[in-house]
């Protein structure tokens, strides 16, 4: 089943979440506004863990609540930290109450009117900033990412590594979580947030070509199609935003 959301204001954006190669979609996403900021987020409930779809939904709900309460009063890095820790605590409590181990990854981008972007990451959902000459993306909190950074394997080899799904951080599995925060500019660029059902299967160069070739809605459909053509075995969720 495929879901789409499109919007247009100062930014043009679209999103698609597709079940892909799974029987159930454990991904969740949100596109919202609060206190003049745009907020974009993708969460990927952990496959093989009990109730991954509950965890991803709880993460998005915690983000929405925190954005509504805190964007007018707190600095952006503090808002991201609060949202992630709030989500982590809620999912962890749910696990303790139900003897489960539900977990999720989450990537969030908060964009102001000038195109400045604050990004928070736990796990291996990715936020990309793409121009015709470059692709930047967040650092995965994963075992394979540590191998890439040590030079043991290349980024291309990481896409096929048998341990690519081993995470070093996820929401809901411990009392605290480490949140990576980045600050970037997206003016004149394309912002893409994806679950690993896309970027574990489609190379950066192909993602770049697809998002630069069309409008956000066309790019979303093209990215999902590319992931399926690459035999993605996971749910596929993408948000594409043009500044």
C-alpha positions as protocol buffer text, in pm:
chain_id: "A"
residue {
  index: 1
  type: UNK
  ca { x: 0 y: 0 z: 0 }
}
residue {
  index: 2
  type: UNK
  ca { x: 129 y: 344 z: -91 }
}
residue {
  index: 3
  type: UNK
  ca { x: 62 y: 671 z: 85 }
}
residue {
  index: 4
  type: UNK
  ca { x: 143 y: 1016 z: -47 }
}
residue {
  index: 5
  type: UNK
  ca { x: 145 y: 1364 z: 99 }
}
residue {
  index: 6
  type: UNK
  ca { x: 214 y: 1675 z: -106 }
}
residue {
  index: 7
  type: UNK
  ca { x: 239 y: 2035 z: 1 }
}
residue {
  index: 8
  type: UNK
  ca { x: 345 y: 2372 z: -124 }
}
residue {
  index: 9
  type: UNK
  ca { x: 436 y: 2691 z: 62 }
}
residue {
  index: 10
  type: UNK
  ca { x: 782 y: 2848 z: 71 }
}
residue {
  index: 11
  type: UNK
  ca { x: 909 y: 2495 z: 17 }
}
residue {
  index: 12
  type: UNK
  ca { x: 785 y: 2235 z: -229 }
}
residue {
  index: 13
  type: UNK
  ca { x: 773 y: 1887 z: -84 }
}
residue {
  index: 14
  type: UNK
  ca { x: 628 y: 1539 z: -120 }
}
residue {
  index: 15
  type: UNK
  ca { x: 646 y: 1208 z: 63 }
}
residue {
  index: 16
  type: UNK
  ca { x: 575 y: 843 z: -10 }
}
residue {
  index: 17
  type: UNK
  ca { x: 579 y: 544 z: 224 }
}
residue {
  index: 18
  type: UNK
  ca { x: 564 y: 205 z: 56 }
}
residue {
  index: 19
  type: UNK
  ca { x: 547 y: -143 z: 208 }
}
residue {
  index: 20
  type: UNK
  ca { x: 815 y: -253 z: -38 }
}
residue {
  index: 21
  type: UNK
  ca { x: 944 y: -603 z: 25 }
}
residue {
  index: 22
  type: UNK
  ca { x: 769 y: -651 z: 361 }
}
residue {
  index: 23
  type: UNK
  ca { x: 419 y: -771 z: 454 }
}
residue {
  index: 24
  type: UNK
  ca { x: 370 y: -476 z: 692 }
}
residue {
  index: 25
  type: UNK
  ca { x: 488 y: -117 z: 682 }
}
residue {
  index: 26
  type: UNK
  ca { x: 674 y: -34 z: 1004 }
}
residue {
  index: 27
  type: UNK
  ca { x: 790 y: 308 z: 878 }
}
residue {
  index: 28
  type: UNK
  ca { x: 626 y: 637 z: 977 }
}
residue {
  index: 29
  type: UNK
  ca { x: 679 y: 994 z: 864 }
}
residue {
  index: 30
  type: UNK
  ca { x: 564 y: 1346 z: 937 }
}
residue {
  index: 31
  type: UNK
  ca { x: 563 y: 1677 z: 752 }
}
residue {
  index: 32
  type: UNK
  ca { x: 455 y: 1966 z: 971 }
}
residue {
  index: 33
  type: UNK
  ca { x: 492 y: 2330 z: 1067 }
}
residue {
  index: 34
  type: UNK
  ca { x: 539 y: 2494 z: 1406 }
}
residue {
  index: 35
  type: UNK
  ca { x: 637 y: 2849 z: 1503 }
}
residue {
  index: 36
  type: UNK
  ca { x: 738 y: 2930 z: 1145 }
}
residue {
  index: 37
  type: UNK
  ca { x: 957 y: 2623 z: 1099 }
}
residue {
  index: 38
  type: UNK
  ca { x: 905 y: 2331 z: 862 }
}
residue {
  index: 39
  type: UNK
  ca { x: 962 y: 1989 z: 1019 }
}
residue {
  index: 40
  type: UNK
  ca { x: 1033 y: 1673 z: 818 }
}
residue {
  index: 41
  type: UNK
  ca { x: 1085 y: 1331 z: 977 }
}
residue {
  index: 42
  type: UNK
  ca { x: 1114 y: 962 z: 889 }
}
residue {
  index: 43
  type: UNK
  ca { x: 1112 y: 679 z: 1145 }
}
residue {
  index: 44
  type: UNK
  ca { x: 1182 y: 313 z: 1068 }
}
residue {
  index: 45
  type: UNK
  ca { x: 1050 y: 59 z: 1318 }
}
residue {
  index: 46
  type: UNK
  ca { x: 1303 y: -217 z: 1365 }
}
residue {
  index: 47
  type: UNK
  ca { x: 1222 y: -532 z: 1175 }
}
residue {
  index: 48
  type: UNK
  ca { x: 1251 y: -844 z: 1388 }
}
residue {
  index: 49
  type: UNK
  ca { x: 1164 y: -650 z: 1703 }
}
residue {
  index: 50
  type: UNK
  ca { x: 819 y: -671 z: 1855 }
}
residue {
  index: 51
  type: UNK
  ca { x: 585 y: -395 z: 1737 }
}
residue {
  index: 52
  type: UNK
  ca { x: 822 y: -186 z: 1527 }
}
residue {
  index: 53
  type: UNK
  ca { x: 524 y: 1 z: 1383 }
}
residue {
  index: 54
  type: UNK
  ca { x: 422 y: 105 z: 1735 }
}
residue {
  index: 55
  type: UNK
  ca { x: 771 y: 238 z: 1808 }
}
residue {
  index: 56
  type: UNK
  ca { x: 794 y: 442 z: 1488 }
}
residue {
  index: 57
  type: UNK
  ca { x: 450 y: 589 z: 1549 }
}
residue {
  index: 58
  type: UNK
  ca { x: 541 y: 679 z: 1908 }
}
residue {
  index: 59
  type: UNK
  ca { x: 858 y: 853 z: 1789 }
}
residue {
  index: 60
  type: UNK
  ca { x: 665 y: 1070 z: 1543 }
}
residue {
  index: 61
  type: UNK
  ca { x: 405 y: 1153 z: 1808 }
}
residue {
  index: 62
  type: UNK
  ca { x: 673 y: 1259 z: 2057 }
}
residue {
  index: 63
  type: UNK
  ca { x: 832 y: 1479 z: 1791 }
}
residue {
  index: 64
  type: UNK
  ca { x: 503 y: 1649 z: 1708 }
}
residue {
  index: 65
  type: UNK
  ca { x: 428 y: 1715 z: 2074 }
}
residue {
  index: 66
  type: UNK
  ca { x: 776 y: 1850 z: 2144 }
}
residue {
  index: 67
  type: UNK
  ca { x: 778 y: 2074 z: 1836 }
}
residue {
  index: 68
  type: UNK
  ca { x: 444 y: 2223 z: 1936 }
}
residue {
  index: 69
  type: UNK
  ca { x: 559 y: 2292 z: 2291 }
}
residue {
  index: 70
  type: UNK
  ca { x: 924 y: 2390 z: 2250 }
}
residue {
  index: 71
  type: UNK
  ca { x: 1004 y: 2552 z: 1913 }
}
residue {
  index: 72
  type: UNK
  ca { x: 897 y: 2893 z: 2039 }
}
residue {
  index: 73
  type: UNK
  ca { x: 1105 y: 2880 z: 2357 }
}
residue {
  index: 74
  type: UNK
  ca { x: 1417 y: 2666 z: 2301 }
}
residue {
  index: 75
  type: UNK
  ca { x: 1721 y: 2660 z: 2074 }
}
residue {
  index: 76
  type: UNK
  ca { x: 1688 y: 2415 z: 1787 }
}
residue {
  index: 77
  type: UNK
  ca { x: 1954 y: 2163 z: 1902 }
}
residue {
  index: 78
  type: UNK
  ca { x: 1782 y: 2150 z: 2243 }
}
residue {
  index: 79
  type: UNK
  ca { x: 1444 y: 2091 z: 2077 }
}
residue {
  index: 80
  type: UNK
  ca { x: 1587 y: 1797 z: 1884 }
}
residue {
  index: 81
  type: UNK
  ca { x: 1751 y: 1652 z: 2194 }
}
residue {
  index: 82
  type: UNK
  ca { x: 1428 y: 1684 z: 2392 }
}
residue {
  index: 83
  type: UNK
  ca { x: 1219 y: 1525 z: 2115 }
}
residue {
  index: 84
  type: UNK
  ca { x: 1449 y: 1226 z: 2075 }
}
residue {
  index: 85
  type: UNK
  ca { x: 1489 y: 1164 z: 2449 }
}
residue {
  index: 86
  type: UNK
  ca { x: 1112 y: 1199 z: 2495 }
}
residue {
  index: 87
  type: UNK
  ca { x: 1049 y: 943 z: 2222 }
}
residue {
  index: 88
  type: UNK
  ca { x: 1312 y: 711 z: 2364 }
}
residue {
  index: 89
  type: UNK
  ca { x: 1164 y: 729 z: 2714 }
}
residue {
  index: 90
  type: UNK
  ca { x: 811 y: 664 z: 2589 }
}
residue {
  index: 91
  type: UNK
  ca { x: 910 y: 361 z: 2384 }
}
residue {
  index: 92
  type: UNK
  ca { x: 1134 y: 226 z: 2660 }
}
residue {
  index: 93
  type: UNK
  ca { x: 848 y: 255 z: 2911 }
}
residue {
  index: 94
  type: UNK
  ca { x: 614 y: 80 z: 2666 }
}
residue {
  index: 95
  type: UNK
  ca { x: 866 y: -204 z: 2636 }
}
residue {
  index: 96
  type: UNK
  ca { x: 903 y: -237 z: 3012 }
}
residue {
  index: 97
  type: UNK
  ca { x: 526 y: -244 z: 3064 }
}
residue {
  index: 98
  type: UNK
  ca { x: 465 y: -503 z: 2791 }
}
residue {
  index: 99
  type: UNK
  ca { x: 783 y: -715 z: 2809 }
}
residue {
  index: 100
  type: UNK
  ca { x: 871 y: -618 z: 2451 }
}
residue {
  index: 101
  type: UNK
  ca { x: 1174 y: -482 z: 2269 }
}
residue {
  index: 102
  type: UNK
  ca { x: 1014 y: -243 z: 2021 }
}
residue {
  index: 103
  type: UNK
  ca { x: 1260 y: 2 z: 1868 }
}
residue {
  index: 104
  type: UNK
  ca { x: 1290 y: 255 z: 1590 }
}
residue {
  index: 105
  type: UNK
  ca { x: 1533 y: 479 z: 1409 }
}
residue {
  index: 106
  type: UNK
  ca { x: 1451 y: 845 z: 1343 }
}
residue {
  index: 107
  type: UNK
  ca { x: 1585 y: 1128 z: 1130 }
}
residue {
  index: 108
  type: UNK
  ca { x: 1443 y: 1480 z: 1170 }
}
residue {
  index: 109
  type: UNK
  ca { x: 1511 y: 1801 z: 977 }
}
residue {
  index: 110
  type: UNK
  ca { x: 1386 y: 2139 z: 1104 }
}
residue {
  index: 111
  type: UNK
  ca { x: 1412 y: 2415 z: 843 }
}
residue {
  index: 112
  type: UNK
  ca { x: 1379 y: 2792 z: 897 }
}
residue {
  index: 113
  type: UNK
  ca { x: 1272 y: 3055 z: 646 }
}
residue {
  index: 114
  type: UNK
  ca { x: 1627 y: 3123 z: 528 }
}
residue {
  index: 115
  type: UNK
  ca { x: 1700 y: 2759 z: 442 }
}
residue {
  index: 116
  type: UNK
  ca { x: 1905 y: 2679 z: 749 }
}
residue {
  index: 117
  type: UNK
  ca { x: 1846 y: 2322 z: 858 }
}
residue {
  index: 118
  type: UNK
  ca { x: 1893 y: 2152 z: 1195 }
}
residue {
  index: 119
  type: UNK
  ca { x: 1909 y: 1772 z: 1169 }
}
residue {
  index: 120
  type: UNK
  ca { x: 1881 y: 1508 z: 1440 }
}
residue {
  index: 121
  type: UNK
  ca { x: 1961 y: 1139 z: 1383 }
}
residue {
  index: 122
  type: UNK
  ca { x: 1935 y: 817 z: 1579 }
}
residue {
  index: 123
  type: UNK
  ca { x: 1997 y: 496 z: 1385 }
}
residue {
  index: 124
  type: UNK
  ca { x: 2021 y: 470 z: 1009 }
}
residue {
  index: 125
  type: UNK
  ca { x: 1742 y: 673 z: 855 }
}
residue {
  index: 126
  type: UNK
  ca { x: 1928 y: 936 z: 654 }
}
residue {
  index: 127
  type: UNK
  ca { x: 1889 y: 1301 z: 575 }
}
residue {
  index: 128
  type: UNK
  ca { x: 2057 y: 1402 z: 247 }
}
residue {
  index: 129
  type: UNK
  ca { x: 2131 y: 1747 z: 104 }
}
residue {
  index: 130
  type: UNK
  ca { x: 2176 y: 1722 z: -270 }
}
residue {
  index: 131
  type: UNK
  ca { x: 2300 y: 1968 z: -530 }
}
residue {
  index: 132
  type: UNK
  ca { x: 2417 y: 1909 z: -889 }
}
residue {
  index: 133
  type: UNK
  ca { x: 2776 y: 1894 z: -763 }
}
residue {
  index: 134
  type: UNK
  ca { x: 2749 y: 1721 z: -425 }
}
residue {
  index: 135
  type: UNK
  ca { x: 2565 y: 1479 z: -198 }
}
residue {
  index: 136
  type: UNK
  ca { x: 2593 y: 1521 z: 179 }
}
residue {
  index: 137
  type: UNK
  ca { x: 2415 y: 1290 z: 420 }
}
residue {
  index: 138
  type: UNK
  ca { x: 2398 y: 1219 z: 791 }
}
residue {
  index: 139
  type: UNK
  ca { x: 2619 y: 959 z: 952 }
}
residue {
  index: 140
  type: UNK
  ca { x: 2451 y: 625 z: 1017 }
}
residue {
  index: 141
  type: UNK
  ca { x: 2475 y: 503 z: 1376 }
}
residue {
  index: 142
  type: UNK
  ca { x: 2562 y: 151 z: 1267 }
}
residue {
  index: 143
  type: UNK
  ca { x: 2832 y: -115 z: 1277 }
}
residue {
  index: 144
  type: UNK
  ca { x: 2894 y: -90 z: 903 }
}
residue {
  index: 145
  type: UNK
  ca { x: 2937 y: 288 z: 925 }
}
residue {
  index: 146
  type: UNK
  ca { x: 3217 y: 234 z: 1175 }
}
residue {
  index: 147
  type: UNK
  ca { x: 3383 y: -1 z: 924 }
}
residue {
  index: 148
  type: UNK
  ca { x: 3356 y: 264 z: 650 }
}
residue {
  index: 149
  type: UNK
  ca { x: 3503 y: 533 z: 875 }
}
residue {
  index: 150
  type: UNK
  ca { x: 3794 y: 309 z: 973 }
}
residue {
  index: 151
  type: UNK
  ca { x: 3870 y: 239 z: 608 }
}
residue {
  index: 152
  type: UNK
  ca { x: 3800 y: -133 z: 645 }
}
residue {
  index: 153
  type: UNK
  ca { x: 3536 y: -123 z: 370 }
}
residue {
  index: 154
  type: UNK
  ca { x: 3421 y: 126 z: 108 }
}
residue {
  index: 155
  type: UNK
  ca { x: 3076 y: 292 z: 97 }
}
residue {
  index: 156
  type: UNK
  ca { x: 2995 y: 72 z: -204 }
}
residue {
  index: 157
  type: UNK
  ca { x: 3092 y: -241 z: -9 }
}
residue {
  index: 158
  type: UNK
  ca { x: 2879 y: -123 z: 285 }
}
residue {
  index: 159
  type: UNK
  ca { x: 2564 y: -154 z: 73 }
}
residue {
  index: 160
  type: UNK
  ca { x: 2621 y: -531 z: 45 }
}
residue {
  index: 161
  type: UNK
  ca { x: 2775 y: -603 z: 384 }
}
residue {
  index: 162
  type: UNK
  ca { x: 2594 y: -879 z: 579 }
}
residue {
  index: 163
  type: UNK
  ca { x: 2602 y: -669 z: 896 }
}
residue {
  index: 164
  type: UNK
  ca { x: 2452 y: -354 z: 746 }
}
residue {
  index: 165
  type: UNK
  ca { x: 2140 y: -378 z: 964 }
}
residue {
  index: 166
  type: UNK
  ca { x: 2333 y: -383 z: 1294 }
}
residue {
  index: 167
  type: UNK
  ca { x: 2268 y: -52 z: 1471 }
}
residue {
  index: 168
  type: UNK
  ca { x: 2474 y: 108 z: 1747 }
}
residue {
  index: 169
  type: UNK
  ca { x: 2185 y: 334 z: 1856 }
}
residue {
  index: 170
  type: UNK
  ca { x: 1805 y: 305 z: 1836 }
}
residue {
  index: 171
  type: UNK
  ca { x: 1511 y: 456 z: 2021 }
}
residue {
  index: 172
  type: UNK
  ca { x: 1345 y: 251 z: 2294 }
}
residue {
  index: 173
  type: UNK
  ca { x: 1610 y: -6 z: 2382 }
}
residue {
  index: 174
  type: UNK
  ca { x: 1795 y: 176 z: 2664 }
}
residue {
  index: 175
  type: UNK
  ca { x: 1718 y: 449 z: 2916 }
}
residue {
  index: 176
  type: UNK
  ca { x: 1912 y: 713 z: 2718 }
}
residue {
  index: 177
  type: UNK
  ca { x: 2012 y: 749 z: 2355 }
}
residue {
  index: 178
  type: UNK
  ca { x: 2288 y: 941 z: 2177 }
}
residue {
  index: 179
  type: UNK
  ca { x: 2149 y: 1195 z: 1929 }
}
residue {
  index: 180
  type: UNK
  ca { x: 2371 y: 1321 z: 1646 }
}
residue {
  index: 181
  type: UNK
  ca { x: 2290 y: 1683 z: 1553 }
}
residue {
  index: 182
  type: UNK
  ca { x: 2406 y: 1855 z: 1233 }
}
residue {
  index: 183
  type: UNK
  ca { x: 2344 y: 2207 z: 1101 }
}
residue {
  index: 184
  type: UNK
  ca { x: 2336 y: 2258 z: 722 }
}
residue {
  index: 185
  type: UNK
  ca { x: 2206 y: 2498 z: 459 }
}
residue {
  index: 186
  type: UNK
  ca { x: 1949 y: 2376 z: 204 }
}
residue {
  index: 187
  type: UNK
  ca { x: 1894 y: 2697 z: 4 }
}
residue {
  index: 188
  type: UNK
  ca { x: 1929 y: 2598 z: -362 }
}
residue {
  index: 189
  type: UNK
  ca { x: 1951 y: 2229 z: -271 }
}
residue {
  index: 190
  type: UNK
  ca { x: 1718 y: 1930 z: -241 }
}
residue {
  index: 191
  type: UNK
  ca { x: 1654 y: 1779 z: 102 }
}
residue {
  index: 192
  type: UNK
  ca { x: 1584 y: 1405 z: 104 }
}
residue {
  index: 193
  type: UNK
  ca { x: 1503 y: 1198 z: 412 }
}
residue {
  index: 194
  type: UNK
  ca { x: 1478 y: 822 z: 368 }
}
residue {
  index: 195
  type: UNK
  ca { x: 1446 y: 495 z: 550 }
}
residue {
  index: 196
  type: UNK
  ca { x: 1714 y: 238 z: 471 }
}
residue {
  index: 197
  type: UNK
  ca { x: 1483 y: 58 z: 229 }
}
residue {
  index: 198
  type: UNK
  ca { x: 1599 y: 324 z: -15 }
}
residue {
  index: 199
  type: UNK
  ca { x: 1962 y: 410 z: 59 }
}
residue {
  index: 200
  type: UNK
  ca { x: 2074 y: 56 z: 145 }
}
residue {
  index: 201
  type: UNK
  ca { x: 1990 y: -41 z: -215 }
}
residue {
  index: 202
  type: UNK
  ca { x: 2016 y: 268 z: -437 }
}
residue {
  index: 203
  type: UNK
  ca { x: 2358 y: 435 z: -477 }
}
residue {
  index: 204
  type: UNK
  ca { x: 2405 y: 803 z: -393 }
}
residue {
  index: 205
  type: UNK
  ca { x: 2469 y: 889 z: -757 }
}
residue {
  index: 206
  type: UNK
  ca { x: 2134 y: 741 z: -860 }
}
residue {
  index: 207
  type: UNK
  ca { x: 1949 y: 918 z: -576 }
}
residue {
  index: 208
  type: UNK
  ca { x: 2112 y: 1243 z: -685 }
}
residue {
  index: 209
  type: UNK
  ca { x: 2013 y: 1197 z: -1051 }
}
residue {
  index: 210
  type: UNK
  ca { x: 1652 y: 1111 z: -966 }
}
residue {
  index: 211
  type: UNK
  ca { x: 1587 y: 1402 z: -728 }
}
residue {
  index: 212
  type: UNK
  ca { x: 1745 y: 1658 z: -960 }
}
residue {
  index: 213
  type: UNK
  ca { x: 1548 y: 1539 z: -1263 }
}
residue {
  index: 214
  type: UNK
  ca { x: 1195 y: 1622 z: -1149 }
}
residue {
  index: 215
  type: UNK
  ca { x: 969 y: 1789 z: -897 }
}
residue {
  index: 216
  type: UNK
  ca { x: 939 y: 1642 z: -545 }
}
residue {
  index: 217
  type: UNK
  ca { x: 640 y: 1425 z: -628 }
}
residue {
  index: 218
  type: UNK
  ca { x: 808 y: 1275 z: -934 }
}
residue {
  index: 219
  type: UNK
  ca { x: 1130 y: 1230 z: -737 }
}
residue {
  index: 220
  type: UNK
  ca { x: 952 y: 1038 z: -460 }
}
residue {
  index: 221
  type: UNK
  ca { x: 795 y: 800 z: -708 }
}
residue {
  index: 222
  type: UNK
  ca { x: 1125 y: 761 z: -891 }
}
residue {
  index: 223
  type: UNK
  ca { x: 1315 y: 680 z: -572 }
}
residue {
  index: 224
  type: UNK
  ca { x: 1064 y: 415 z: -463 }
}
residue {
  index: 225
  type: UNK
  ca { x: 1071 y: 261 z: -811 }
}
residue {
  index: 226
  type: UNK
  ca { x: 1453 y: 259 z: -806 }
}
residue {
  index: 227
  type: UNK
  ca { x: 1457 y: 83 z: -468 }
}
residue {
  index: 228
  type: UNK
  ca { x: 1215 y: -182 z: -592 }
}
residue {
  index: 229
  type: UNK
  ca { x: 1417 y: -227 z: -911 }
}
residue {
  index: 230
  type: UNK
  ca { x: 1722 y: -281 z: -690 }
}
residue {
  index: 231
  type: UNK
  ca { x: 1533 y: -561 z: -508 }
}
residue {
  index: 232
  type: UNK
  ca { x: 1488 y: -375 z: -180 }
}
residue {
  index: 233
  type: UNK
  ca { x: 1356 y: -617 z: 80 }
}
residue {
  index: 234
  type: UNK
  ca { x: 1244 y: -345 z: 323 }
}
residue {
  index: 235
  type: UNK
  ca { x: 979 y: -76 z: 363 }
}
residue {
  index: 236
  type: UNK
  ca { x: 1065 y: 234 z: 160 }
}
residue {
  index: 237
  type: UNK
  ca { x: 984 y: 584 z: 285 }
}
residue {
  index: 238
  type: UNK
  ca { x: 1112 y: 907 z: 130 }
}
residue {
  index: 239
  type: UNK
  ca { x: 1051 y: 1280 z: 176 }
}
residue {
  index: 240
  type: UNK
  ca { x: 1180 y: 1513 z: -94 }
}
residue {
  index: 241
  type: UNK
  ca { x: 1191 y: 1890 z: -35 }
}
residue {
  index: 242
  type: UNK
  ca { x: 1308 y: 2168 z: -267 }
}
residue {
  index: 243
  type: UNK
  ca { x: 1404 y: 2498 z: -110 }
}
